CSV table of C-alpha atoms and ligand atoms in Angstrom, one decimal:
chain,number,residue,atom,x,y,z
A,1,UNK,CA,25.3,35.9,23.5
A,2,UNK,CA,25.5,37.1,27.3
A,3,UNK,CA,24.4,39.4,29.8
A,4,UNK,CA,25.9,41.8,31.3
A,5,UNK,CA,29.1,40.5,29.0
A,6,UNK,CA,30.7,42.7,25.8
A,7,UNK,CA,30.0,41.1,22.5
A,8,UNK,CA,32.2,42.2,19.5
A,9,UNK,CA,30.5,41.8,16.1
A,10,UNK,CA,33.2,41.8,13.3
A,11,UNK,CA,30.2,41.9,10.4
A,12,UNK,CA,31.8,45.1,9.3
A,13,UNK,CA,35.5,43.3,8.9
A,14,UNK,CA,35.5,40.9,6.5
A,15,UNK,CA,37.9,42.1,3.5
A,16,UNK,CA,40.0,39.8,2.0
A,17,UNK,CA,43.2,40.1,0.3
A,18,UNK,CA,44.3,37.5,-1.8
A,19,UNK,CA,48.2,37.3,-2.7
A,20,UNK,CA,48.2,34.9,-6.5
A,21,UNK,CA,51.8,35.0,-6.6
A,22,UNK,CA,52.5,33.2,-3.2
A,23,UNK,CA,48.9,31.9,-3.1
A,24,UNK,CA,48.5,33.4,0.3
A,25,UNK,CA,44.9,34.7,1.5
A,26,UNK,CA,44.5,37.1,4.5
A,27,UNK,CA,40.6,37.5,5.7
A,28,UNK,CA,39.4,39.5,8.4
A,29,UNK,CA,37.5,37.4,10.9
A,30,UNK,CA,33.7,38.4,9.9
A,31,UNK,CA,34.0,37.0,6.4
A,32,UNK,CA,32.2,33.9,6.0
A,33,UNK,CA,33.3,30.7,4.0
A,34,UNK,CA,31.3,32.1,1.2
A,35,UNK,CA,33.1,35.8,0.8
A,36,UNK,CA,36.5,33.3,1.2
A,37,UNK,CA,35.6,31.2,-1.5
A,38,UNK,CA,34.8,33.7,-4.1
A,39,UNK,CA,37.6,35.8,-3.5
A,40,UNK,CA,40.1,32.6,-3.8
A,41,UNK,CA,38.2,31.1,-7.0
A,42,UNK,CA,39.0,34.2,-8.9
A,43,UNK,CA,42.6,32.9,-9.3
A,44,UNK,CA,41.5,29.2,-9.2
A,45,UNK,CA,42.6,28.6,-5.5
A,46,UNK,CA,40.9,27.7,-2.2
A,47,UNK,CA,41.4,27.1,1.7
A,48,UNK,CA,39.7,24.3,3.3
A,49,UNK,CA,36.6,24.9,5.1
A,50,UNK,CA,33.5,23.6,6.0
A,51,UNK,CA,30.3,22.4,3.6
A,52,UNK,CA,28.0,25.5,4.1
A,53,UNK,CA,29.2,28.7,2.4
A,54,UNK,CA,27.2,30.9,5.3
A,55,UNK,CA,29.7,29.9,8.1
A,56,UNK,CA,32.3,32.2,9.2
A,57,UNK,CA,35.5,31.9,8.9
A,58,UNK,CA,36.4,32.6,12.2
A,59,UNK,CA,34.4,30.2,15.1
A,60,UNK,CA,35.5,27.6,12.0
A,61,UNK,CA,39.1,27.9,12.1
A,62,UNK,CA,39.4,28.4,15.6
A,63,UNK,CA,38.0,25.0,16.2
A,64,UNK,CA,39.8,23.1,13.6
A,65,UNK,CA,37.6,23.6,10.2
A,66,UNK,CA,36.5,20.7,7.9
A,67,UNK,CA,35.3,20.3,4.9
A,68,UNK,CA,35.1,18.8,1.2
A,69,UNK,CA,39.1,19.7,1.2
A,70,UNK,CA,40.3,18.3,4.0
A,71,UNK,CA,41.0,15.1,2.9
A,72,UNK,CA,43.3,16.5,-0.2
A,73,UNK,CA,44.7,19.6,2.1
A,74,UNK,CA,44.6,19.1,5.5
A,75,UNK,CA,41.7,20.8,8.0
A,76,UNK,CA,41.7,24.7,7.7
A,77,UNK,CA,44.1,24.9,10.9
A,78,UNK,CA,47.0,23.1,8.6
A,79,UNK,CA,46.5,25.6,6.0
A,80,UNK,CA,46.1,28.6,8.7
A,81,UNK,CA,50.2,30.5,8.1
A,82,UNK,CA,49.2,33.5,10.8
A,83,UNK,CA,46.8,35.1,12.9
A,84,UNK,CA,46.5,39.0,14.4
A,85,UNK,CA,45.3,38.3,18.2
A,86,UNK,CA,44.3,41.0,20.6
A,87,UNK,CA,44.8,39.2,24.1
A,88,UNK,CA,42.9,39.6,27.0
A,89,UNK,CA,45.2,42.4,28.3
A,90,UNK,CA,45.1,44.3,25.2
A,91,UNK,CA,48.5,43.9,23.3
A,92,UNK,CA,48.5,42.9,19.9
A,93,UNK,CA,50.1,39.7,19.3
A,94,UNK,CA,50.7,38.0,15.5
A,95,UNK,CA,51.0,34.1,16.2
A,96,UNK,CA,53.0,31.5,13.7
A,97,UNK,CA,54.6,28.7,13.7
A,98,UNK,CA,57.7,31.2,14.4
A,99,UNK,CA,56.4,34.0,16.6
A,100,UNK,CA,54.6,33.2,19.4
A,101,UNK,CA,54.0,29.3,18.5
A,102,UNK,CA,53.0,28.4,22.0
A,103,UNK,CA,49.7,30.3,21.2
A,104,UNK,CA,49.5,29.7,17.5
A,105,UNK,CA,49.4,26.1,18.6
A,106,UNK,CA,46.6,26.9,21.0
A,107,UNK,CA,44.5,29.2,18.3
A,108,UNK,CA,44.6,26.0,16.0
A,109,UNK,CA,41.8,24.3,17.9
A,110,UNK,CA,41.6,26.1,21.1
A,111,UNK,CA,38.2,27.9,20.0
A,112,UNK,CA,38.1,31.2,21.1
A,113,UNK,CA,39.5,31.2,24.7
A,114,UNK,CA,42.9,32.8,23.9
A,115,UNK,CA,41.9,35.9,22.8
A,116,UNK,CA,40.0,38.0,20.0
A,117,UNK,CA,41.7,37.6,16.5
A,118,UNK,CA,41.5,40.3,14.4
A,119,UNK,CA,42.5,38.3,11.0
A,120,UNK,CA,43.8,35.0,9.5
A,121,UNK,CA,46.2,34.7,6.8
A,122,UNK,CA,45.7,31.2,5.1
A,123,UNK,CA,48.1,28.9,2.5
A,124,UNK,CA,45.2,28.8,-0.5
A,125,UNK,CA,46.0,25.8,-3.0
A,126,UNK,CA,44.3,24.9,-6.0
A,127,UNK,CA,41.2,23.9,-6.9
A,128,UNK,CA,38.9,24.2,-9.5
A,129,UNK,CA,37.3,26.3,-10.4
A,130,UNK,CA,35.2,23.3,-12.0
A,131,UNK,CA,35.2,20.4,-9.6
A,132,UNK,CA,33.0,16.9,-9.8
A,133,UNK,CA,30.2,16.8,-6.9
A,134,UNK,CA,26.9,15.7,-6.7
A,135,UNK,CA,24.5,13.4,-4.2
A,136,UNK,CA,24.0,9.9,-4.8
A,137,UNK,CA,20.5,9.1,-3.3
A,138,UNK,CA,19.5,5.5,-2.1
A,139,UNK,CA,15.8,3.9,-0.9
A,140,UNK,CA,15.7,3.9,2.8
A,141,UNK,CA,15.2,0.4,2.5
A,142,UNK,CA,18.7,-0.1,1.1
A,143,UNK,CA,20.6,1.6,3.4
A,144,UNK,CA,22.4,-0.9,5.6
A,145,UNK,CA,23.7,-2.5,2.4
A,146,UNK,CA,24.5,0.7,0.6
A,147,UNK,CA,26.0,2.0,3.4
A,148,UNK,CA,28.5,-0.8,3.8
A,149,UNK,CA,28.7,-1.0,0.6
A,150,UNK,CA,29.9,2.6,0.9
A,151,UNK,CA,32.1,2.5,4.3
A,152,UNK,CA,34.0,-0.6,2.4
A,153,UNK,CA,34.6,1.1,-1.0
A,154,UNK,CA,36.1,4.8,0.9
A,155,UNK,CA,38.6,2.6,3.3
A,156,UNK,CA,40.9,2.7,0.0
A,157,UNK,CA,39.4,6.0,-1.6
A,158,UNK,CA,41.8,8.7,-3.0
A,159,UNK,CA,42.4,11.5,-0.6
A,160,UNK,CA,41.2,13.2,-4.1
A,161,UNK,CA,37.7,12.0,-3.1
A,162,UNK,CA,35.6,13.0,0.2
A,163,UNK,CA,32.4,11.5,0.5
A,164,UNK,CA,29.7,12.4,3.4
A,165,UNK,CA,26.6,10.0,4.3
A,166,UNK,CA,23.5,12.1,5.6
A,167,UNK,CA,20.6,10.5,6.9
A,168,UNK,CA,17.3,11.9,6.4
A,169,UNK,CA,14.1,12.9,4.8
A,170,UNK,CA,14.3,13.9,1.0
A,171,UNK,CA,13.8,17.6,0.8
A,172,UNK,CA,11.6,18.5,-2.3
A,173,UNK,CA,14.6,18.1,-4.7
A,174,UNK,CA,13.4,18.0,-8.7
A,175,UNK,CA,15.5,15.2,-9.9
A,176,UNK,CA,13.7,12.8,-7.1
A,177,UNK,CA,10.2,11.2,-7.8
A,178,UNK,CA,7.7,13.2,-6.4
A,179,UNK,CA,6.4,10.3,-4.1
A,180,UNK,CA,10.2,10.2,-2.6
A,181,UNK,CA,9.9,13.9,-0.8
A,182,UNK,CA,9.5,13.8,2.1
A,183,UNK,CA,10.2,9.7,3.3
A,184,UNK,CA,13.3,8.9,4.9
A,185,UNK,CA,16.5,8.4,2.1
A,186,UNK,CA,20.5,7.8,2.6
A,187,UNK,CA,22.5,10.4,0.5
A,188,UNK,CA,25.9,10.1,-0.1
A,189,UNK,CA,27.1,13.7,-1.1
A,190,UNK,CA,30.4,13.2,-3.4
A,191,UNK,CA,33.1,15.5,-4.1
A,192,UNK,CA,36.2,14.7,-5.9
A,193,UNK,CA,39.0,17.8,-6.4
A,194,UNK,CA,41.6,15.6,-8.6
A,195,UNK,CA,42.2,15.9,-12.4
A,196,UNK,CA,38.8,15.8,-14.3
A,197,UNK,CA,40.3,13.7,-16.4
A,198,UNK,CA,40.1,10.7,-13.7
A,199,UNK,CA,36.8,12.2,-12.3
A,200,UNK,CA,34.7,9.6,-14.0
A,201,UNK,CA,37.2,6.4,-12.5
A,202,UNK,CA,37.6,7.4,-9.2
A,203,UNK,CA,33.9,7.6,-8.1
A,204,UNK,CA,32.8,4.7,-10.3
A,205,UNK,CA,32.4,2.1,-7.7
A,206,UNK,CA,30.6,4.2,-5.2
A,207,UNK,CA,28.2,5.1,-8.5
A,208,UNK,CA,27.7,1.5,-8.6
A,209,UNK,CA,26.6,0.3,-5.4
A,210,UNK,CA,22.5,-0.7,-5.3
A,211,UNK,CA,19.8,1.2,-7.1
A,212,UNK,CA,19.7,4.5,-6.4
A,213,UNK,CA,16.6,6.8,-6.8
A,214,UNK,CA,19.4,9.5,-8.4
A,215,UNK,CA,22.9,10.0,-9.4
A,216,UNK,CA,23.3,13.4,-10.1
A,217,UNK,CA,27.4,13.8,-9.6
A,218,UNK,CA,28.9,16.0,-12.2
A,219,UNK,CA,31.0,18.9,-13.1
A,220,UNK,CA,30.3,22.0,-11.4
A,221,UNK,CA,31.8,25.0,-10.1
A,222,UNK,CA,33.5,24.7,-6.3
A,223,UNK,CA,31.5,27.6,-5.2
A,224,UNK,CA,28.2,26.5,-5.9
A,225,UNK,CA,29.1,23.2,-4.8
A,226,UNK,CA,30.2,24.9,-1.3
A,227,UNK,CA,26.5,26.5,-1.6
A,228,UNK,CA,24.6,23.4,-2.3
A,229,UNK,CA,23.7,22.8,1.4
A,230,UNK,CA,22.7,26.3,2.1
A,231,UNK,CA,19.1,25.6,1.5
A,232,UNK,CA,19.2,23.3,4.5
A,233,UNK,CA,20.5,25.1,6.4
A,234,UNK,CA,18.8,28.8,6.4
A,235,UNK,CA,19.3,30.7,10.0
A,236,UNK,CA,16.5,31.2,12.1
A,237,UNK,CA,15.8,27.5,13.1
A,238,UNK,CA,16.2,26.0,16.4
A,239,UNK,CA,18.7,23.5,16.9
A,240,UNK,CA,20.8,21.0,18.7
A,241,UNK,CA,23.0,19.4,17.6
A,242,UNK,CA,25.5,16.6,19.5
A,243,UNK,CA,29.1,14.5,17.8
A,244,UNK,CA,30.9,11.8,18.5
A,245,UNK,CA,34.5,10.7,16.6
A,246,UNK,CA,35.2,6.9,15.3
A,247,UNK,CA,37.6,5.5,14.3
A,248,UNK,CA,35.9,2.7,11.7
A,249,UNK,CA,32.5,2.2,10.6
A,250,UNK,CA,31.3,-1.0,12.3
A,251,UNK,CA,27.9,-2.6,11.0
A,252,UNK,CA,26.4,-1.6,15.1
A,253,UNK,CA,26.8,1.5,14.0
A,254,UNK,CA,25.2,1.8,10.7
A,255,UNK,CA,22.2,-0.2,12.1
A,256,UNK,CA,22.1,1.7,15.2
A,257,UNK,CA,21.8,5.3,13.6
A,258,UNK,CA,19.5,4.1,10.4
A,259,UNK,CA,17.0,2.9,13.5
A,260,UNK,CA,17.1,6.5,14.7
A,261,UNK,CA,16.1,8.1,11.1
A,262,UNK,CA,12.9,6.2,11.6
A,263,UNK,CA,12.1,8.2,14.5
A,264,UNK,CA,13.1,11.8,13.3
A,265,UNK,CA,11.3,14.0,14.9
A,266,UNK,CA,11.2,16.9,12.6
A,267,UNK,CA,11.8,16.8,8.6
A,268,UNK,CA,14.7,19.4,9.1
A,269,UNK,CA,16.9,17.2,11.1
A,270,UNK,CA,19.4,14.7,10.0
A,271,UNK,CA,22.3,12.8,10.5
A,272,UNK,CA,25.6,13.0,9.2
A,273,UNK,CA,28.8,10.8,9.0
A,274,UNK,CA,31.6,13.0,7.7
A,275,UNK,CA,34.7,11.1,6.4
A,276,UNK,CA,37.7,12.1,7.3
A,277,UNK,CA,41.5,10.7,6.9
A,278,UNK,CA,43.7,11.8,4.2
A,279,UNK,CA,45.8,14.9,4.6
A,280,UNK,CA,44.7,15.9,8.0
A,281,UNK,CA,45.3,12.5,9.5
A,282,UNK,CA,48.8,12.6,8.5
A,283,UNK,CA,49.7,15.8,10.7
A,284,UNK,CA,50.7,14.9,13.8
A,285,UNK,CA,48.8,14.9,16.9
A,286,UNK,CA,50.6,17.1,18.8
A,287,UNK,CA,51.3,19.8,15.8
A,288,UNK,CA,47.7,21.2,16.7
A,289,UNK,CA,45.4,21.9,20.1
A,290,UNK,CA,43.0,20.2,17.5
A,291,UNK,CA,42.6,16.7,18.5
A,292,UNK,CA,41.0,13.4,16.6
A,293,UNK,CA,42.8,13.2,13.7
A,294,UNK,CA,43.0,9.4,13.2
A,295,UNK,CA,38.9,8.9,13.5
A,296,UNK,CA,38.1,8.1,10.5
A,297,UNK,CA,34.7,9.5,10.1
A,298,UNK,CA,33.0,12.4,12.4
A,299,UNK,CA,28.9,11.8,13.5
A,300,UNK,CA,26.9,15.1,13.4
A,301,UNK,CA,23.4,14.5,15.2
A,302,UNK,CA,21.5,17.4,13.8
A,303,UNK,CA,18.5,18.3,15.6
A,304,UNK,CA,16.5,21.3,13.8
A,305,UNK,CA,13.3,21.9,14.0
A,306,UNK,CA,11.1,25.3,14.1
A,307,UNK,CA,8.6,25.6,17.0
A,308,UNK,CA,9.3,25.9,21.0
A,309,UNK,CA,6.8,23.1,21.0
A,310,UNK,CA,9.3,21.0,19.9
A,311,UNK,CA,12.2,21.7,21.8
A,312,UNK,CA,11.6,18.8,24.1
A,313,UNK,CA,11.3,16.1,21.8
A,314,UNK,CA,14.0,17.2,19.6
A,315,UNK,CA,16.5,17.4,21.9
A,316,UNK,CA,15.5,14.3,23.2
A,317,UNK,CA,16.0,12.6,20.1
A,318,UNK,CA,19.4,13.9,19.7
A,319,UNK,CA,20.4,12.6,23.1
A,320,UNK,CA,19.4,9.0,22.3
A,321,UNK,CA,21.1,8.9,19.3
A,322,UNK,CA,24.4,10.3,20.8
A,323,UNK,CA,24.2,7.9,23.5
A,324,UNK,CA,23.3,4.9,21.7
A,325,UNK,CA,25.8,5.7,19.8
A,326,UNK,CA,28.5,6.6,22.2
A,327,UNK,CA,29.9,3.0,23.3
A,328,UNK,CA,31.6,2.8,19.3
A,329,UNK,CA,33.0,6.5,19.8
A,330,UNK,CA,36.7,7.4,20.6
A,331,UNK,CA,35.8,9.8,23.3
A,332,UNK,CA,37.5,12.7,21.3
A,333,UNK,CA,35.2,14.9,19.9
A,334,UNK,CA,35.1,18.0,17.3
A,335,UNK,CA,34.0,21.4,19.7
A,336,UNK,CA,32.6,22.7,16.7
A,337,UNK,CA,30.0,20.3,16.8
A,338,UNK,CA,29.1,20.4,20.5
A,339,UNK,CA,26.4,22.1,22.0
A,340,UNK,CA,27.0,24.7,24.4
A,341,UNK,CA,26.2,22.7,27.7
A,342,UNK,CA,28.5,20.1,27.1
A,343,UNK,CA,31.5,22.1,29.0
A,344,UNK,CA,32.2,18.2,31.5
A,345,UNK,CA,33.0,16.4,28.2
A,346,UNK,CA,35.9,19.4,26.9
A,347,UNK,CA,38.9,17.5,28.7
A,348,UNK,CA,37.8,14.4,26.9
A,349,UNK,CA,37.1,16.0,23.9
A,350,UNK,CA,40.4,17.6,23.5
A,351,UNK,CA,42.3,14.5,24.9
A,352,UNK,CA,46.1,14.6,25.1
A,353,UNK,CA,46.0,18.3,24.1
A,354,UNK,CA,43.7,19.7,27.0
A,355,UNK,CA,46.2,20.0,29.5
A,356,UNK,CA,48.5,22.2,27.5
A,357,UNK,CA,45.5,24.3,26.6
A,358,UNK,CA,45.0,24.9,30.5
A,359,UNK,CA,48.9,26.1,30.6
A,360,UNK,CA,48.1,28.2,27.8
A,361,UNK,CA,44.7,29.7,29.3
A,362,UNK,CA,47.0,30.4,32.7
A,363,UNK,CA,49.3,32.6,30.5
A,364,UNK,CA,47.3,34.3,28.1
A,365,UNK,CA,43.8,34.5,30.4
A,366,UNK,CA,44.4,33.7,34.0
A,367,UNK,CA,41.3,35.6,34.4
A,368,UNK,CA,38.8,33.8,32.1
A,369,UNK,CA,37.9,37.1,30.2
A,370,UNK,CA,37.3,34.9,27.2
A,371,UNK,CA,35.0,32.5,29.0
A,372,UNK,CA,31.6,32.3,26.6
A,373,UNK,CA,33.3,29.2,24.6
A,374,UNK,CA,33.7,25.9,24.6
A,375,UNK,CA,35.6,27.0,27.9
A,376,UNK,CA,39.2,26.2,29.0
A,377,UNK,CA,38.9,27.3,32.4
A,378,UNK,CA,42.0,28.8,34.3
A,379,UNK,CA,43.6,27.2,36.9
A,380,UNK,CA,45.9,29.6,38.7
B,1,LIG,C1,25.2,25.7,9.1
B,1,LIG,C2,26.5,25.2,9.7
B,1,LIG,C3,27.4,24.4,9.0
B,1,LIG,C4,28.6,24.0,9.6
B,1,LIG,N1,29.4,23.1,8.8
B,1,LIG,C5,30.7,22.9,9.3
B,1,LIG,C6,31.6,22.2,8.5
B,1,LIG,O1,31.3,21.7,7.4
B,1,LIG,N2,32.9,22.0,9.0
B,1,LIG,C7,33.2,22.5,10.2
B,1,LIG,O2,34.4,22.3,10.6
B,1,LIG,N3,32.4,23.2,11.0
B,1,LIG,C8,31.1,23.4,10.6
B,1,LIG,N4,30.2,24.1,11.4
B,1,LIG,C9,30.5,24.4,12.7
B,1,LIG,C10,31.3,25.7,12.8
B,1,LIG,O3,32.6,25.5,12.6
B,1,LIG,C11,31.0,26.4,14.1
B,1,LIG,O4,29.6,26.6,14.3
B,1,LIG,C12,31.8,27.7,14.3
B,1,LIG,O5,31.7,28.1,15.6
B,1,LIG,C13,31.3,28.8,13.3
B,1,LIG,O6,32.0,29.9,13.5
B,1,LIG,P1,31.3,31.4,13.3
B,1,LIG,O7,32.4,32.4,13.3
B,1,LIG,O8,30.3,31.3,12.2
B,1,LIG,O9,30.4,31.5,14.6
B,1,LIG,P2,30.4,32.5,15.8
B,1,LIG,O10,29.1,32.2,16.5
B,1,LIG,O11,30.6,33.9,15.3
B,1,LIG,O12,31.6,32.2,16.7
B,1,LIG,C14,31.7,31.0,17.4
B,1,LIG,C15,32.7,31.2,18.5
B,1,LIG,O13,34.0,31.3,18.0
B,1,LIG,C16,34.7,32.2,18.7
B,1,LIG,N5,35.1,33.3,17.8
B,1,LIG,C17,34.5,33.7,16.7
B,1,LIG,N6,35.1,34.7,16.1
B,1,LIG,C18,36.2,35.0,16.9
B,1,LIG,C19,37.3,35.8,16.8
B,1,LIG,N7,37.5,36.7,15.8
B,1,LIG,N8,38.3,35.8,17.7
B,1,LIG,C20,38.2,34.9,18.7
B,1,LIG,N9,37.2,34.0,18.9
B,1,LIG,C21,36.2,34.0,17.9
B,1,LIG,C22,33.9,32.7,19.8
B,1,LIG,O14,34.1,31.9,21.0
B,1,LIG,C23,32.5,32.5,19.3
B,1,LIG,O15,31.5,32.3,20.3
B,1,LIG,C24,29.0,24.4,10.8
B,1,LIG,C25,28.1,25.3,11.5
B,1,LIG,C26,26.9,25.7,11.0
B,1,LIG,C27,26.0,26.6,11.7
C-alpha cells in the first residue's frame, strides 16, 4: 500500500479460461492459486505454483513461482506462454518468447517493475487429479539425524518427488499425540506427482528414516493437497519473513537453524527449507530475469506472530537466523521471499540478471512509475 500513490485492485478479474485441447490456461491476474487449480483439475491438468492455495497468481508469477511442481515442471515462469501488459505509458503490450521477448524475459522474475499485467496465459500439464502427499513428522530430538538422513536420501530423489522440511511447533493436528501439540517437531511435507503405481517405491526410504510420531502420506486429491497449508497460514497475522538460497545442505546448517527452533518466539512461526532442482534447474540461467536456479534448496525464515507487542522480538529472531545463517548462502535470493526493506540486497539477489533488468527498467519505466516493488530503480 502507499500514500498519495494509485493502487489497482484486480479482485474483480480473476476468470479463467482453460483450453483442454492444447492444454493452455489463460487467468486474469486477481485469481489466486486456488481459483487456478480448480479450474485446471477439472480436465486433470495444472500449472506450477506455490504451496498455499490463497496466493495470487500474479505477485507469484512475477517473481518466479514455486511449488510442489516445480521439480517435475519447471517454476511457474517456465510454464508462463504470454502475458497482456499495460506499460507505464499506457500501450498495451502482449509479451512472448516471440513478441516483445526483451520484456517477457524481464516479467519472468522481474516482479512488478515493468508494468501492470492484465492476464497470463500458462502451458497446464498433467497432474492428478489424485496425487500421493502427506507430512512425515519426527521428535524434535531426532532431527539432526532425520534431517541428514533426509538431505542424503533427496540428493538422488526423482524430480517426480518434492519434499519440504519445516521447522516448528506441532499445530493441534489429530493424528499427533496430544502431548506433542504444541513442542517443537521437524515435518517433512511429501509430495510425489509420478504414476501411483510407483508412489509406494519412490518415497519408501524417506518413510524409513528414524521413528516418527506420524506418517500420514497417502493418496489424495492435488487440490486439497495445494490447501493443506492454508490453516497456517490465515491472513490477518503479522509477519516477517527473510530467505537465503544454497546450494547443498551442509550439517552447519541443519544444526544452526534446529538451534533457532528452540528459540521461536511465537508458535505461528517456522522455518522452511524448500527443495528445489529438477526441471527448473535445468533451464538456463539466462532464459529468465529469475535467478538461483542451481541452489538446491530455498530457506524461508517465517516470522508470524499476532500482537504489536511482539513485533520487536519477532523480527529480531528472524534477523538472527538469517544471519547466522547467511555465511552457507549463495548470495542469490528469491524476491518473493524478501521483506520489503531489503531494496540494498536486490542486485545481489538477482545476480547476473540485475543489470539487464536496469536496461529494461530504462526502456519500459525511465520514470519509476512502477516503484512500490522489490524496486529496479532507473538509471537514465
Ligand atoms: C501464504 C503465502 C504462501 C506463499 N507460498 C509461496 C510458494 O509456495 N511459492 C512461491 O513461489 N511464493 C510463495 N509466496 C510468495 C508469493 O509468491 C508472494 O507473496 C507474491 O508476491 C504473491 O503475489 P500476490 O499477487 O498474492 O500479492 P500482491 O501483494 O497482490 O502482489 C505483490 C506484488 O506483485 C506485483 N503485482 C501483483 N499483481 C500484479 C500485476 N497484475 N501486474 C504487475 N505487478 C503485479 C506488485 O508489485 C505487487 O506489490 C507465498 C506468499 C504467501 C503470503
Amino acid at each position: 500500500m502507499c500514500d498519495g500513490g494509485l493502487m489497482i485492485s484486480f479482485r474483480n478479474m480473476r476468470a479463467i479460461d482453460v483450453d483442454p485441447s492444447s492444454r493452455t490456461v489463460r487467468v486474469e491476474p486477481g485469481a489466486t492459486l486456488g481459483d487456478l487449480d480448480a479450474a485446471t483439475q477439472a480436465h486433470a491438468l495444472a500449472v506450477p505454483t506455490g504451496i498455499n492455495s490463497t496466493t495470487g497468481i500474479a505477485g507469484l508469477t512475477l517473481g518466479g513461482g514455486f511449488g510442489w511442481l516445480s521439480r517435475k515442471y519447471g517454476m511457474t515462469i517456465d510454464s508462463l506462454l504470454s502475458v497482456r501488459v499495460v506499460l507505464a505509458d499506457g500501450s498495451l503490450m502482449v509479451a512472448s518468447e516471440s513478441e516483445n521477448s526483451d520484456l517477457f524475459w524481464g516479467l519472468r522474475g522481474g516482479g512488478g517493475n515493468f508494468g501492470v499485467v492484465t492476464s497470463f496465459e500458462f502451458q497446464a500439464h498433467s497432474v492428478g487429479p489424485e496425487i500421493l502427499s502427506g507430512l512425515i513428522v519426527h521428535p524434535f530430538a531426532d532431527g539432526p539425524e532425520v534431517l541428514r538422513a533426509c538431505r542424503d536420501f533427496l540428493k538422488d530423489a526423482p524430480d517426480e518427488l518434492s519434499v519440504w522440511t519445516v521447522l516448528r511447533k506441532a499445530p493441534p493436528m489429530p493424528f499427533l499425540p496430544e502431548e506433542v501439540h504444541g513442542t517443537e517437531v521437524v515435518v517433512l511435507a511429501v509430495m510425489y506427482t509420478g504414476d501411483m503405481s510407483d508412489g509406494k517405491i519412490a518415497p519408501a526410504p524417506l518413510r524409513a528414516i528414524g521413528n516418527p510420531l506420524a506418517d500420514v502420506i497417502g493418496p489424495q486429491t492435488f487440490v486439497g493437497w495445494q490447501q493443506a497449508f492454508d490453516p497456517l497460514l490465515t491472513p490477518g497475522e503479522r509477519n516477517y519473513w527473510k530467505t537465503h538460497n544454497f546450494d547443498e545442505m551442509i550439517d552447519e546448517m541443519i544444526d544452526t537453524a534446529l538451534s533457532y527452533i528452540e528459540t521461536l518466539p511465537d508458535p505461528q512461526s517456522d522455518v522452511f527449507f524448500a527443495q528445489l532442482g529438477g526441471a527448473q534447474s535445468r533451464v538456463p540461467d539466462d532464459a529468465t530475469a529469475y535467478q538461483g536456479r542451481s541452489a538446491e534448496y530455498v530457506l524461508n525464515v517465517h516470522g508470524r506472530w499476532s500482537n504489536a507487542s511482539q513485533d520487536e522480538s519477532c523480527i529480531a529472531w528472524c534477523r538472527d537466523l538469517w544471519n547466522a545463517m547467511g555465511q552457507y548462502a549463495t548470495g542469490e535470493a528469491y524476491v518473493n521471499f524478501m521483506t520489503e526493506e531489503e531494496g540494498a540486497r536486490l542486485e545481489s539477489a538477482y545476480g547476473s540478471s540485475y543489470q539487464r533488468l536496469v536496461e529494461l527498467k530504462n526502456r519500459y519505466d525511465p520514470t519509476n512509475l512502477f516503484w512500490l516493488n522489490q524496486n529496479i530503480p532507473p538509471t537514465v
